[in-house]
CSV table of C-alpha atoms in Angstrom, one decimal:
chain,number,residue,atom,x,y,z
H,286,THR,CA,0.0,0.0,0.0
H,287,THR,CA,1.1,3.6,-0.5
H,288,PRO,CA,1.9,5.3,2.7
H,289,ALA,CA,-0.3,8.3,3.6
H,290,TRP,CA,2.8,10.5,4.1
H,291,GLN,CA,4.6,11.5,0.9
H,292,ALA,CA,7.9,13.4,1.0
H,293,ASP,CA,8.5,16.4,-1.2
H,294,PRO,CA,11.1,15.7,-4.0
H,295,ASP,CA,14.1,17.3,-2.2
H,296,THR,CA,13.3,15.4,1.1
H,297,ALA,CA,12.7,12.1,-0.8
H,298,ALA,CA,16.0,12.5,-2.6
H,299,ARG,CA,17.9,13.3,0.6
H,300,LEU,CA,16.4,10.4,2.6
H,301,SER,CA,16.8,7.9,-0.2
H,302,GLY,CA,20.5,8.7,-0.6
H,303,GLY,CA,20.1,11.1,-3.5
H,304,ARG,CA,21.7,14.5,-3.3
H,305,ALA,CA,19.3,17.3,-2.4
H,306,ASP,CA,22.0,19.9,-2.5
H,307,THR,CA,25.7,20.3,-3.4
H,308,ASP,CA,26.8,20.7,0.3
H,309,GLU,CA,25.9,17.2,1.3
H,310,THR,CA,28.8,14.9,2.2
H,311,VAL,CA,29.4,12.1,-0.2
H,312,GLY,CA,28.8,8.7,1.3
H,313,ALA,CA,31.1,5.7,1.6
H,314,PRO,CA,31.1,2.9,-1.0
H,315,PRO,CA,28.9,-0.2,-0.1
H,316,LEU,CA,30.2,-3.2,1.8
H,317,PRO,CA,29.3,-6.8,1.3
H,318,ARG,CA,26.5,-8.4,3.4
H,319,SER,CA,27.4,-9.1,7.0
H,320,THR,CA,25.3,-9.6,10.1
H,321,PRO,CA,25.4,-6.6,12.5
H,322,THR,CA,26.5,-7.5,16.0
H,323,ALA,CA,26.5,-4.2,17.9
H,324,ILE,CA,25.4,-0.5,17.5
H,325,SER,CA,27.1,2.5,19.1
H,326,ILE,CA,25.5,6.0,19.3
H,327,PRO,CA,27.9,8.0,21.4
H,328,ARG,CA,25.7,11.2,21.6
H,329,ILE,CA,23.0,9.3,23.6
H,330,GLY,CA,25.2,6.7,25.3
H,331,VAL,CA,24.1,3.7,23.4
H,332,GLU,CA,26.4,0.7,23.3
H,333,ALA,CA,24.1,-2.3,22.5
H,334,GLU,CA,24.2,-5.8,21.1
H,335,VAL,CA,22.1,-6.3,17.9
H,336,MET,CA,20.0,-9.4,17.5
H,337,THR,CA,18.6,-10.7,14.2
H,338,LEU,CA,14.9,-10.3,13.6
H,339,GLY,CA,12.4,-11.1,10.8
H,340,THR,CA,8.7,-10.7,10.4
H,341,ASN,CA,5.8,-11.9,12.6
H,342,PRO,CA,3.1,-14.3,11.1
H,343,ASP,CA,0.9,-11.2,10.4
H,344,GLY,CA,3.7,-9.6,8.3
H,345,THR,CA,4.7,-7.0,10.8
H,346,VAL,CA,8.4,-6.5,11.8
H,347,GLN,CA,9.5,-8.3,14.8
H,348,VAL,CA,11.0,-6.3,17.7
H,349,PRO,CA,13.3,-7.5,20.5
H,350,PRO,CA,11.5,-9.3,23.4
H,351,LEU,CA,10.7,-6.8,26.2
H,352,GLU,CA,12.9,-8.8,28.5
H,353,GLN,CA,15.8,-7.8,26.3
H,354,ALA,CA,14.8,-4.1,25.9
H,355,GLN,CA,18.5,-3.0,26.1
H,356,ARG,CA,19.2,-4.9,22.8
H,357,ALA,CA,18.5,-3.6,19.3
H,358,GLY,CA,17.3,-5.7,16.4
H,359,TRP,CA,18.2,-5.8,12.8
H,360,TYR,CA,15.5,-6.5,10.2
H,361,SER,CA,17.3,-9.3,8.4
H,362,PRO,CA,15.0,-9.7,5.3
H,363,GLY,CA,16.4,-6.3,4.3
H,364,VAL,CA,20.0,-5.2,3.6
H,365,SER,CA,22.7,-5.4,6.3
H,366,PRO,CA,24.1,-2.1,7.5
H,367,GLY,CA,26.8,-1.1,5.0
H,368,GLU,CA,25.2,-2.7,1.9
H,369,ALA,CA,23.6,-0.4,-0.7
H,370,GLY,CA,20.0,0.3,0.4
H,371,ASN,CA,18.2,1.0,3.6
H,372,ALA,CA,19.2,-1.2,6.5
H,373,VAL,CA,16.7,-1.1,9.4
H,374,ILE,CA,17.5,-1.5,13.1
H,375,VAL,CA,14.7,-1.3,15.7
H,376,GLY,CA,14.5,-1.2,19.4
H,377,HIS,CA,12.3,-0.3,22.4
H,378,VAL,CA,12.0,3.2,23.8
H,379,ASP,CA,11.1,1.9,27.3
H,380,SER,CA,9.3,-0.9,29.2
H,381,ALA,CA,6.9,-0.5,32.1
H,382,LYS,CA,8.8,-3.2,33.9
H,383,LEU,CA,12.4,-2.2,33.1
H,384,GLY,CA,12.2,1.5,32.5
H,385,PRO,CA,14.2,3.3,29.8
H,386,ALA,CA,15.3,1.0,27.0
H,387,VAL,CA,18.0,1.0,24.3
H,388,PHE,CA,16.6,3.8,22.2
H,389,PHE,CA,15.1,5.9,25.0
H,390,SER,CA,16.9,9.1,23.8
H,391,LEU,CA,16.8,8.3,20.1
H,392,GLY,CA,14.6,11.3,19.4
H,393,SER,CA,17.3,13.7,20.7
H,394,LEU,CA,19.7,12.9,17.9
H,395,THR,CA,20.4,15.7,15.4
H,396,LYS,CA,21.9,16.1,12.0
H,397,GLY,CA,25.6,15.3,12.0
H,398,ASP,CA,25.5,12.8,14.9
H,399,THR,CA,27.1,9.5,14.2
H,400,ILE,CA,26.0,5.9,14.6
H,401,THR,CA,28.5,3.0,14.2
H,402,VAL,CA,27.4,-0.6,13.5
H,403,SER,CA,29.9,-3.4,14.2
H,404,ARG,CA,29.5,-6.3,11.8
H,405,ALA,CA,30.3,-10.1,12.1
H,406,ASP,CA,33.0,-9.8,9.4
H,407,GLY,CA,35.0,-7.5,11.7
H,408,THR,CA,34.2,-4.3,9.8
H,409,ARG,CA,32.4,-1.3,11.1
H,410,ALA,CA,30.0,0.9,9.2
H,411,THR,CA,29.7,4.5,10.4
H,412,PHE,CA,26.6,6.5,9.5
H,413,THR,CA,25.9,10.2,9.8
H,414,VAL,CA,22.4,11.3,10.8
H,415,ASP,CA,20.6,13.4,8.1
H,416,GLU,CA,17.3,13.7,9.9
H,417,VAL,CA,15.2,12.6,12.8
H,418,ARG,CA,11.4,12.5,12.4
H,419,SER,CA,8.3,11.3,14.3
H,420,TYR,CA,5.4,9.8,12.4
H,421,PRO,CA,2.0,8.7,13.6
H,422,LYS,CA,1.9,4.9,13.4
H,423,ASP,CA,-1.0,5.0,10.9
H,424,THR,CA,1.1,7.1,8.5
H,425,PHE,CA,4.4,5.2,8.9
H,426,PRO,CA,6.6,6.0,5.8
H,427,SER,CA,7.2,2.3,4.8
H,428,GLU,CA,8.8,3.2,1.5
H,429,LEU,CA,11.3,5.6,3.0
H,430,VAL,CA,12.2,3.1,5.7
H,431,TYR,CA,12.2,-0.3,3.9
H,432,GLY,CA,12.2,0.8,0.3
H,433,PRO,CA,15.2,0.3,-2.0
H,434,GLY,CA,18.1,2.8,-2.1
H,435,ASP,CA,21.3,3.2,-4.2
H,436,VAL,CA,23.7,4.1,-1.4
H,437,PRO,CA,24.3,2.5,2.1
H,438,ALA,CA,21.8,4.0,4.5
H,439,LEU,CA,20.5,3.2,7.9
H,440,ARG,CA,17.0,3.7,9.5
H,441,VAL,CA,16.8,3.4,13.3
H,442,VAL,CA,13.3,3.0,14.5
H,443,THR,CA,11.7,3.2,18.0
H,444,CYS,CA,8.3,4.2,19.5
H,445,GLY,CA,7.4,7.8,20.4
H,446,GLY,CA,4.6,10.1,21.0
H,447,VAL,CA,2.1,9.3,23.8
H,448,PHE,CA,1.6,5.9,25.3
H,449,ASP,CA,-2.0,4.8,24.6
H,450,LYS,CA,-2.9,2.5,27.6
H,451,ALA,CA,-6.1,1.3,25.8
H,452,ALA,CA,-4.1,0.2,22.7
H,453,GLY,CA,-1.1,-1.0,24.8
H,454,GLY,CA,1.5,1.0,22.8
H,455,TYR,CA,2.8,4.3,21.7
H,456,THR,CA,1.0,6.5,19.1
H,457,ASP,CA,4.1,7.3,17.0
H,458,ASN,CA,7.4,6.1,15.7
H,459,VAL,CA,10.7,8.0,15.9
H,460,ILE,CA,12.8,7.3,12.8
H,461,VAL,CA,16.5,8.3,12.3
H,462,PHE,CA,17.5,8.6,8.7
H,463,ALA,CA,21.3,8.3,8.2
H,464,ARG,CA,23.8,7.6,5.4
H,465,MET,CA,27.1,5.7,5.6
H,466,THR,CA,30.1,8.0,5.6
H,467,SER,CA,32.9,5.6,6.6
C-alpha cells in the first residue's frame, strides 16, 4: 500500500540517498553483506548488542523481546548495515517493567550525529544522521524506511509520541535517517 505520508522531491532525494544539495557529504562505498553485531550511538550513550529479527506471522516487523529491551534488532530480510540500500535497526524506547530501553533518547539525535554498527566480518559501518522525524503509526513511511536505495543508508526506529494505555502501545514512531560515511 502507498503510505499516507509523501515526501517532497528534495526530502525524498535526501532520505533515499540522493543529493538534495551540493553541500551534502558524499557517502562511503557499499560493503558486502554481513550480520550486524552491535550498535554504538555516542551522543546518547548507546552501546548495545544487535539481534537478528524477521517478520511476525501477520507480516509486521519483529521487535526484540521486552525482557531484552536493552538490545537492538536488525530486520534481516532487508540489507545489512553497510550494503547499498536502507538497513533497518529497531529497538524499544522503554518498558513498564524495566524503565528506559536501548533507544530511549533516540529522538534527541540531530543532523551530523554518528552511529557505528559493528559487523560479524570484523568491519564497522559509520553512519551520519541526516534527519530525525516522528510519524503517527497510521502514516508510517514504509517506502522511506524499507524501500530500495542506491547508497548504504540506515534507518533506526523506535516508539514515540504518547503511550496509549487502551491500545497498549505508543502512538508514533521515531525514525532516524542516516547515510554511511565511513
